[in-house]
mmCIF file of C-alpha atoms in Angstrom:
data_model
loop_
_atom_site.group_PDB
_atom_site.id
_atom_site.type_symbol
_atom_site.label_atom_id
_atom_site.label_comp_id
_atom_site.label_asym_id
_atom_site.label_seq_id
_atom_site.Cartn_x
_atom_site.Cartn_y
_atom_site.Cartn_z
ATOM 1 C CA MET L 41 -32.459 -53.439 122.863
ATOM 2 C CA ALA L 42 -33.370 -56.349 125.140
ATOM 3 C CA ARG L 43 -36.206 -58.538 123.876
ATOM 4 C CA LEU L 44 -38.456 -57.907 126.898
ATOM 5 C CA GLU L 45 -37.453 -54.316 127.619
ATOM 6 C CA ASP L 46 -39.972 -52.570 129.917
ATOM 7 C CA LYS L 47 -42.169 -55.698 130.149
ATOM 8 C CA VAL L 48 -43.569 -57.062 133.417
ATOM 9 C CA ALA L 49 -43.755 -60.845 133.659
ATOM 10 C CA ILE L 50 -45.398 -63.113 136.235
ATOM 11 C CA ILE L 51 -43.831 -66.576 136.442
ATOM 12 C CA THR L 52 -45.253 -69.373 138.577
ATOM 13 C CA GLY L 53 -43.244 -72.333 139.790
ATOM 14 C CA ALA L 54 -40.305 -69.947 139.672
ATOM 15 C CA THR L 55 -37.809 -71.441 142.103
ATOM 16 C CA ALA L 56 -36.657 -74.527 140.216
ATOM 17 C CA GLY L 57 -36.235 -76.029 136.784
ATOM 18 C CA MET L 58 -37.955 -74.315 133.891
ATOM 19 C CA GLY L 59 -39.484 -71.562 136.020
ATOM 20 C CA LYS L 60 -36.143 -70.534 137.478
ATOM 21 C CA ALA L 61 -34.515 -70.603 134.050
ATOM 22 C CA MET L 62 -37.314 -68.399 132.701
ATOM 23 C CA ALA L 63 -36.986 -65.942 135.579
ATOM 24 C CA GLU L 64 -33.259 -65.565 134.997
ATOM 25 C CA LEU L 65 -33.566 -65.301 131.204
ATOM 26 C CA PHE L 66 -36.536 -62.923 131.196
ATOM 27 C CA SER L 67 -34.754 -60.636 133.635
ATOM 28 C CA LYS L 68 -31.610 -60.708 131.513
ATOM 29 C CA GLU L 69 -33.760 -59.683 128.536
ATOM 30 C CA GLY L 70 -35.109 -56.611 130.329
ATOM 31 C CA ALA L 71 -38.288 -57.770 132.047
ATOM 32 C CA SER L 72 -39.269 -56.938 135.602
ATOM 33 C CA VAL L 73 -40.204 -60.346 136.983
ATOM 34 C CA VAL L 74 -42.818 -61.213 139.586
ATOM 35 C CA LEU L 75 -41.982 -64.649 140.942
ATOM 36 C CA PHE L 76 -44.406 -67.101 142.543
ATOM 37 C CA ALA L 77 -43.712 -70.409 144.267
ATOM 38 C CA ARG L 78 -44.198 -72.153 147.599
ATOM 39 C CA ARG L 79 -40.640 -72.029 148.966
ATOM 40 C CA GLU L 80 -39.938 -68.555 150.306
ATOM 41 C CA GLU L 81 -36.240 -69.014 150.994
ATOM 42 C CA ARG L 82 -35.628 -70.064 147.409
ATOM 43 C CA LEU L 83 -37.641 -67.084 146.188
ATOM 44 C CA GLN L 84 -35.569 -64.730 148.318
ATOM 45 C CA ASN L 85 -32.344 -66.201 146.988
ATOM 46 C CA LEU L 86 -33.512 -65.968 143.377
ATOM 47 C CA VAL L 87 -34.598 -62.341 143.758
ATOM 48 C CA ALA L 88 -31.202 -61.541 145.268
ATOM 49 C CA GLU L 89 -29.420 -63.242 142.352
ATOM 50 C CA ILE L 90 -31.476 -61.312 139.802
ATOM 51 C CA GLU L 91 -30.938 -58.002 141.573
ATOM 52 C CA ASP L 92 -27.211 -58.650 141.898
ATOM 53 C CA ALA L 93 -27.134 -59.111 138.118
ATOM 54 C CA GLY L 94 -28.831 -55.739 137.629
ATOM 55 C CA GLY L 95 -32.388 -56.974 137.153
ATOM 56 C CA LYS L 96 -35.691 -56.192 138.827
ATOM 57 C CA ALA L 97 -37.631 -58.842 140.727
ATOM 58 C CA VAL L 98 -40.173 -59.280 143.496
ATOM 59 C CA TYR L 99 -41.800 -62.420 144.840
ATOM 60 C CA TYR L 100 -44.875 -63.808 146.507
ATOM 61 C CA ALA L 101 -44.690 -67.135 148.328
ATOM 62 C CA GLY L 102 -47.955 -68.976 147.939
ATOM 63 C CA ASP L 103 -49.967 -71.911 146.675
ATOM 64 C CA ILE L 104 -51.181 -71.859 143.055
ATOM 65 C CA SER L 105 -54.324 -73.714 144.129
ATOM 66 C CA LYS L 106 -55.419 -70.943 146.529
ATOM 67 C CA GLN L 107 -57.471 -68.060 145.126
ATOM 68 C CA GLU L 108 -56.236 -65.630 147.782
ATOM 69 C CA ASP L 109 -52.621 -66.273 146.820
ATOM 70 C CA ILE L 110 -53.351 -65.664 143.144
ATOM 71 C CA ASP L 111 -55.105 -62.397 144.005
ATOM 72 C CA ALA L 112 -52.177 -61.305 146.174
ATOM 73 C CA LEU L 113 -49.708 -62.153 143.395
ATOM 74 C CA VAL L 114 -51.554 -60.040 140.841
ATOM 75 C CA ASP L 115 -51.933 -57.173 143.320
ATOM 76 C CA LEU L 116 -48.194 -57.303 143.985
ATOM 77 C CA ALA L 117 -47.390 -57.039 140.277
ATOM 78 C CA ILE L 118 -49.702 -54.055 139.803
ATOM 79 C CA ASN L 119 -48.626 -52.269 142.981
ATOM 80 C CA GLU L 120 -44.938 -52.793 142.260
ATOM 81 C CA TYR L 121 -44.780 -52.226 138.510
ATOM 82 C CA GLY L 122 -48.168 -50.816 137.475
ATOM 83 C CA LYS L 123 -48.996 -53.369 134.766
ATOM 84 C CA ILE L 124 -48.745 -56.984 133.636
ATOM 85 C CA ASP L 125 -47.518 -57.804 130.116
ATOM 86 C CA ILE L 126 -46.688 -61.508 130.414
ATOM 87 C CA ALA L 127 -47.943 -64.392 132.542
ATOM 88 C CA ILE L 128 -46.301 -67.808 132.523
ATOM 89 C CA ASN L 129 -48.269 -70.707 133.993
ATOM 90 C CA ASN L 130 -45.416 -73.059 134.797
ATOM 91 C CA ALA L 131 -46.265 -74.619 138.180
ATOM 92 C CA GLY L 132 -47.259 -78.273 137.958
ATOM 93 C CA ILE L 133 -47.242 -81.662 139.673
ATOM 94 C CA MET L 134 -47.237 -85.324 138.625
ATOM 95 C CA ASP L 135 -49.634 -88.094 139.682
ATOM 96 C CA ASN L 136 -47.559 -91.200 140.535
ATOM 97 C CA PHE L 137 -48.714 -92.808 137.244
ATOM 98 C CA LYS L 138 -52.078 -93.675 138.791
ATOM 99 C CA THR L 139 -54.478 -95.429 136.421
ATOM 100 C CA ILE L 140 -58.116 -94.377 136.362
ATOM 101 C CA VAL L 141 -58.981 -97.446 138.471
ATOM 102 C CA ASN L 142 -56.354 -96.669 141.093
ATOM 103 C CA VAL L 143 -56.508 -92.869 141.352
ATOM 104 C CA ASP L 144 -58.433 -91.554 144.348
ATOM 105 C CA ASP L 145 -60.358 -88.301 144.615
ATOM 106 C CA GLU L 146 -57.667 -86.653 146.733
ATOM 107 C CA LYS L 147 -54.922 -87.158 144.129
ATOM 108 C CA TRP L 148 -57.234 -86.300 141.225
ATOM 109 C CA ASN L 149 -58.326 -83.033 142.858
ATOM 110 C CA GLN L 150 -54.782 -82.124 143.879
ATOM 111 C CA VAL L 151 -53.455 -82.569 140.346
ATOM 112 C CA PHE L 152 -56.301 -80.594 138.800
ATOM 113 C CA ASP L 153 -56.060 -77.829 141.411
ATOM 114 C CA VAL L 154 -52.382 -77.250 140.603
ATOM 115 C CA ASN L 155 -52.320 -78.014 136.867
ATOM 116 C CA VAL L 156 -55.658 -76.551 135.749
ATOM 117 C CA THR L 157 -57.686 -74.603 138.301
ATOM 118 C CA GLY L 158 -54.805 -72.494 139.608
ATOM 119 C CA PRO L 159 -53.630 -71.588 136.093
ATOM 120 C CA MET L 160 -57.214 -70.742 135.108
ATOM 121 C CA ARG L 161 -57.473 -68.407 138.095
ATOM 122 C CA LEU L 162 -54.208 -66.707 137.195
ATOM 123 C CA TYR L 163 -55.327 -66.053 133.629
ATOM 124 C CA ARG L 164 -58.744 -64.937 134.868
ATOM 125 C CA ALA L 165 -57.028 -62.421 137.143
ATOM 126 C CA VAL L 166 -54.384 -61.076 134.748
ATOM 127 C CA ILE L 167 -56.440 -60.742 131.550
ATOM 128 C CA PRO L 168 -58.442 -57.705 132.766
ATOM 129 C CA LYS L 169 -55.156 -56.023 133.724
ATOM 130 C CA MET L 170 -53.708 -56.800 130.303
ATOM 131 C CA LEU L 171 -56.780 -55.423 128.556
ATOM 132 C CA GLU L 172 -56.301 -52.149 130.408
ATOM 133 C CA ASN L 173 -52.784 -52.024 128.972
ATOM 134 C CA GLY L 174 -53.688 -52.951 125.379
ATOM 135 C CA GLY L 175 -52.901 -56.670 125.468
ATOM 136 C CA GLY L 176 -50.344 -59.181 126.614
ATOM 137 C CA SER L 177 -48.869 -62.634 126.240
ATOM 138 C CA LEU L 178 -49.828 -65.782 128.141
ATOM 139 C CA VAL L 179 -47.763 -68.965 128.043
ATOM 140 C CA THR L 180 -48.872 -72.303 129.476
ATOM 141 C CA VAL L 181 -46.259 -74.944 130.207
ATOM 142 C CA ALA L 182 -48.155 -78.176 129.570
ATOM 143 C CA SER L 183 -46.587 -81.471 128.466
ATOM 144 C CA ILE L 184 -46.634 -83.981 125.678
ATOM 145 C CA GLY L 185 -48.894 -85.702 128.194
ATOM 146 C CA GLY L 186 -51.483 -83.152 127.108
ATOM 147 C CA LEU L 187 -51.318 -84.520 123.573
ATOM 148 C CA TYR L 188 -50.999 -88.264 124.100
ATOM 149 C CA GLY L 189 -52.188 -90.851 126.611
ATOM 150 C CA LYS L 190 -48.960 -92.813 126.946
ATOM 151 C CA VAL L 191 -46.858 -90.424 129.007
ATOM 152 C CA SER L 192 -48.147 -90.568 132.583
ATOM 153 C CA GLY L 193 -51.125 -91.427 134.766
ATOM 154 C CA THR L 194 -54.737 -90.520 134.100
ATOM 155 C CA ALA L 195 -54.998 -87.433 136.326
ATOM 156 C CA TYR L 196 -51.834 -85.824 134.964
ATOM 157 C CA THR L 197 -52.744 -86.668 131.382
ATOM 158 C CA ALA L 198 -56.278 -85.335 131.750
ATOM 159 C CA SER L 199 -55.065 -82.180 133.499
ATOM 160 C CA LYS L 200 -52.560 -81.339 130.773
ATOM 161 C CA HIS L 201 -55.187 -81.934 128.061
ATOM 162 C CA ALA L 202 -57.445 -79.557 130.000
ATOM 163 C CA ALA L 203 -54.701 -76.942 130.332
ATOM 164 C CA ILE L 204 -54.150 -77.016 126.573
ATOM 165 C CA GLY L 205 -57.879 -76.691 125.905
ATOM 166 C CA MET L 206 -58.146 -73.775 128.323
ATOM 167 C CA SER L 207 -55.247 -72.041 126.597
ATOM 168 C CA LYS L 208 -56.633 -72.539 123.097
ATOM 169 C CA SER L 209 -60.025 -71.207 124.155
ATOM 170 C CA THR L 210 -58.373 -68.166 125.724
ATOM 171 C CA ALA L 211 -56.303 -67.566 122.593
ATOM 172 C CA TRP L 212 -59.375 -67.578 120.368
ATOM 173 C CA LEU L 213 -61.636 -65.530 122.614
ATOM 174 C CA TYR L 214 -59.168 -62.699 123.289
ATOM 175 C CA ALA L 215 -57.198 -62.579 120.025
ATOM 176 C CA LYS L 216 -58.926 -59.451 118.755
ATOM 177 C CA GLN L 217 -58.234 -57.706 122.049
ATOM 178 C CA GLY L 218 -54.483 -58.061 121.778
ATOM 179 C CA ILE L 219 -53.941 -61.058 124.052
ATOM 180 C CA ARG L 220 -52.041 -64.098 122.826
ATOM 181 C CA CYS L 221 -52.035 -67.450 124.619
ATOM 182 C CA ASN L 222 -49.659 -70.219 123.601
ATOM 183 C CA VAL L 223 -48.605 -73.588 124.980
ATOM 184 C CA ILE L 224 -45.270 -75.310 125.384
ATOM 185 C CA ALA L 225 -45.471 -79.114 125.463
ATOM 186 C CA PRO L 226 -42.126 -80.356 126.801
ATOM 187 C CA GLY L 227 -41.038 -83.954 126.742
ATOM 188 C CA GLY L 228 -38.413 -85.142 129.198
ATOM 189 C CA VAL L 229 -36.616 -82.228 130.870
ATOM 190 C CA ASN L 230 -34.081 -82.195 133.690
ATOM 191 C CA THR L 231 -36.202 -80.565 136.402
ATOM 192 C CA GLU L 232 -37.477 -81.282 139.894
ATOM 193 C CA ILE L 233 -41.023 -82.244 138.847
ATOM 194 C CA ALA L 234 -40.194 -85.899 139.447
ATOM 195 C CA ALA L 235 -39.827 -84.905 143.098
ATOM 196 C CA THR L 236 -43.582 -84.252 143.195
ATOM 197 C CA MET L 237 -44.096 -88.018 142.869
ATOM 198 C CA ASP L 238 -43.920 -90.366 145.831
ATOM 199 C CA PRO L 239 -41.894 -93.483 144.866
ATOM 200 C CA ALA L 240 -43.600 -95.401 147.634
ATOM 201 C CA LYS L 241 -46.961 -94.719 146.009
ATOM 202 C CA LEU L 242 -45.930 -95.223 142.384
ATOM 203 C CA ASP L 243 -48.615 -97.139 140.500
ATOM 204 C CA MET L 244 -46.663 -99.908 138.800
ATOM 205 C CA GLU L 245 -49.643 -100.839 136.641
ATOM 206 C CA GLY L 246 -49.712 -97.322 135.188
ATOM 207 C CA TYR L 247 -45.958 -96.997 134.991
ATOM 208 C CA GLY L 248 -45.622 -100.387 133.377
ATOM 209 C CA ALA L 249 -48.129 -99.445 130.689
ATOM 210 C CA CYS L 250 -46.196 -96.243 129.898
ATOM 211 C CA ALA L 251 -42.677 -97.589 130.396
ATOM 212 C CA ALA L 252 -42.012 -98.631 126.803
ATOM 213 C CA PHE L 253 -42.789 -95.145 125.547
ATOM 214 C CA VAL L 254 -40.948 -93.437 128.397
ATOM 215 C CA GLU L 255 -37.834 -95.421 127.541
ATOM 216 C CA MET L 256 -38.024 -94.297 123.900
ATOM 217 C CA ASN L 257 -37.119 -90.694 124.818
ATOM 218 C CA PRO L 258 -34.226 -89.830 122.481
ATOM 219 C CA LYS L 259 -33.073 -86.733 124.345
ATOM 220 C CA THR L 260 -33.669 -85.228 127.758
ATOM 221 C CA GLY L 261 -33.835 -81.463 127.521
ATOM 222 C CA GLU L 262 -32.549 -78.779 129.841
ATOM 223 C CA ALA L 263 -34.618 -76.137 131.577
ATOM 224 C CA GLU L 264 -32.752 -73.393 129.729
ATOM 225 C CA GLU L 265 -33.930 -74.777 126.386
ATOM 226 C CA ILE L 266 -37.571 -74.480 127.445
ATOM 227 C CA ALA L 267 -36.888 -70.982 128.792
ATOM 228 C CA GLU L 268 -35.608 -69.873 125.384
ATOM 229 C CA LEU L 269 -38.844 -71.071 123.776
ATOM 230 C CA ALA L 270 -40.927 -69.329 126.436
ATOM 231 C CA LEU L 271 -38.977 -66.139 125.798
ATOM 232 C CA PHE L 272 -39.829 -66.250 122.109
ATOM 233 C CA LEU L 273 -43.525 -66.903 122.713
ATOM 234 C CA ALA L 274 -43.724 -64.169 125.345
ATOM 235 C CA SER L 275 -41.936 -61.608 123.199
ATOM 236 C CA ASP L 276 -43.253 -59.387 120.426
ATOM 237 C CA GLU L 277 -41.264 -61.534 117.985
ATOM 238 C CA ALA L 278 -44.119 -64.045 118.228
ATOM 239 C CA SER L 279 -46.808 -61.461 117.463
ATOM 240 C CA LEU L 280 -48.568 -63.749 114.953
ATOM 241 C CA VAL L 281 -48.281 -66.883 117.086
ATOM 242 C CA ASN L 282 -51.496 -67.453 119.034
ATOM 243 C CA GLY L 283 -53.227 -70.639 120.152
ATOM 244 C CA ALA L 284 -50.192 -72.708 119.181
ATOM 245 C CA VAL L 285 -48.969 -75.823 120.982
ATOM 246 C CA VAL L 286 -45.229 -76.018 120.474
ATOM 247 C CA THR L 287 -43.788 -79.456 121.161
ATOM 248 C CA ALA L 288 -40.282 -79.393 122.640
ATOM 249 C CA ASP L 289 -39.389 -83.052 123.095
ATOM 250 C CA GLY L 290 -36.289 -83.708 120.996
ATOM 251 C CA GLY L 291 -38.341 -85.747 118.521
ATOM 252 C CA TRP L 292 -39.834 -88.106 121.129
ATOM 253 C CA THR L 293 -43.345 -87.962 119.653
ATOM 254 C CA ALA L 294 -42.215 -87.721 116.030
#
């Protein structure tokens, strides 16, 4: 039997990198996947690939920072499949390594909207649906930047700390109601998140302060490796794992 047989999974940031790898793997393991990202053409292509492989998938093209798009995503999952078992908060952006002195309100708010507020709204929307179905599994893709201050700029670092805190609080508050919430903290992974930074606006003061640690990375991971970890945390195999932050960085922070 497939590990996610008869499960319904929402995945944000689904068209590239870790999100795409999760969508493909979760579908292969039996889940009906509800995919969310900004780029509609990529979503269409991914749904077609999954369906051609015998899986079930639908998509909603939207912005994680917009409440109306989150509501539409959750409505789509319920209308299409009747329930939500799994929600993966994977969408995220970087901050050009801006220090606290150099970050402006626009960048700060943008990073928090995508990395914290949007994910909060998704969990806020899906938890009542999960409770109706007896529980579920939530997985937050954070970063080692949510554990240490030497990985990126201030906004990104603060947002990933906040995302971890939100997830731990959720894990504790809903544990007795059958909802688990865990965190993956990747290190360096071959994905497109670097494309969310503008090289022309890179803060060399911030980057310079982090550079020595960044260069110490012993291994850059692949999106598929993070997807395998997400699969475990989302599955019933991880039934006792709740409120955990699982570091997946090849030993970078060891």
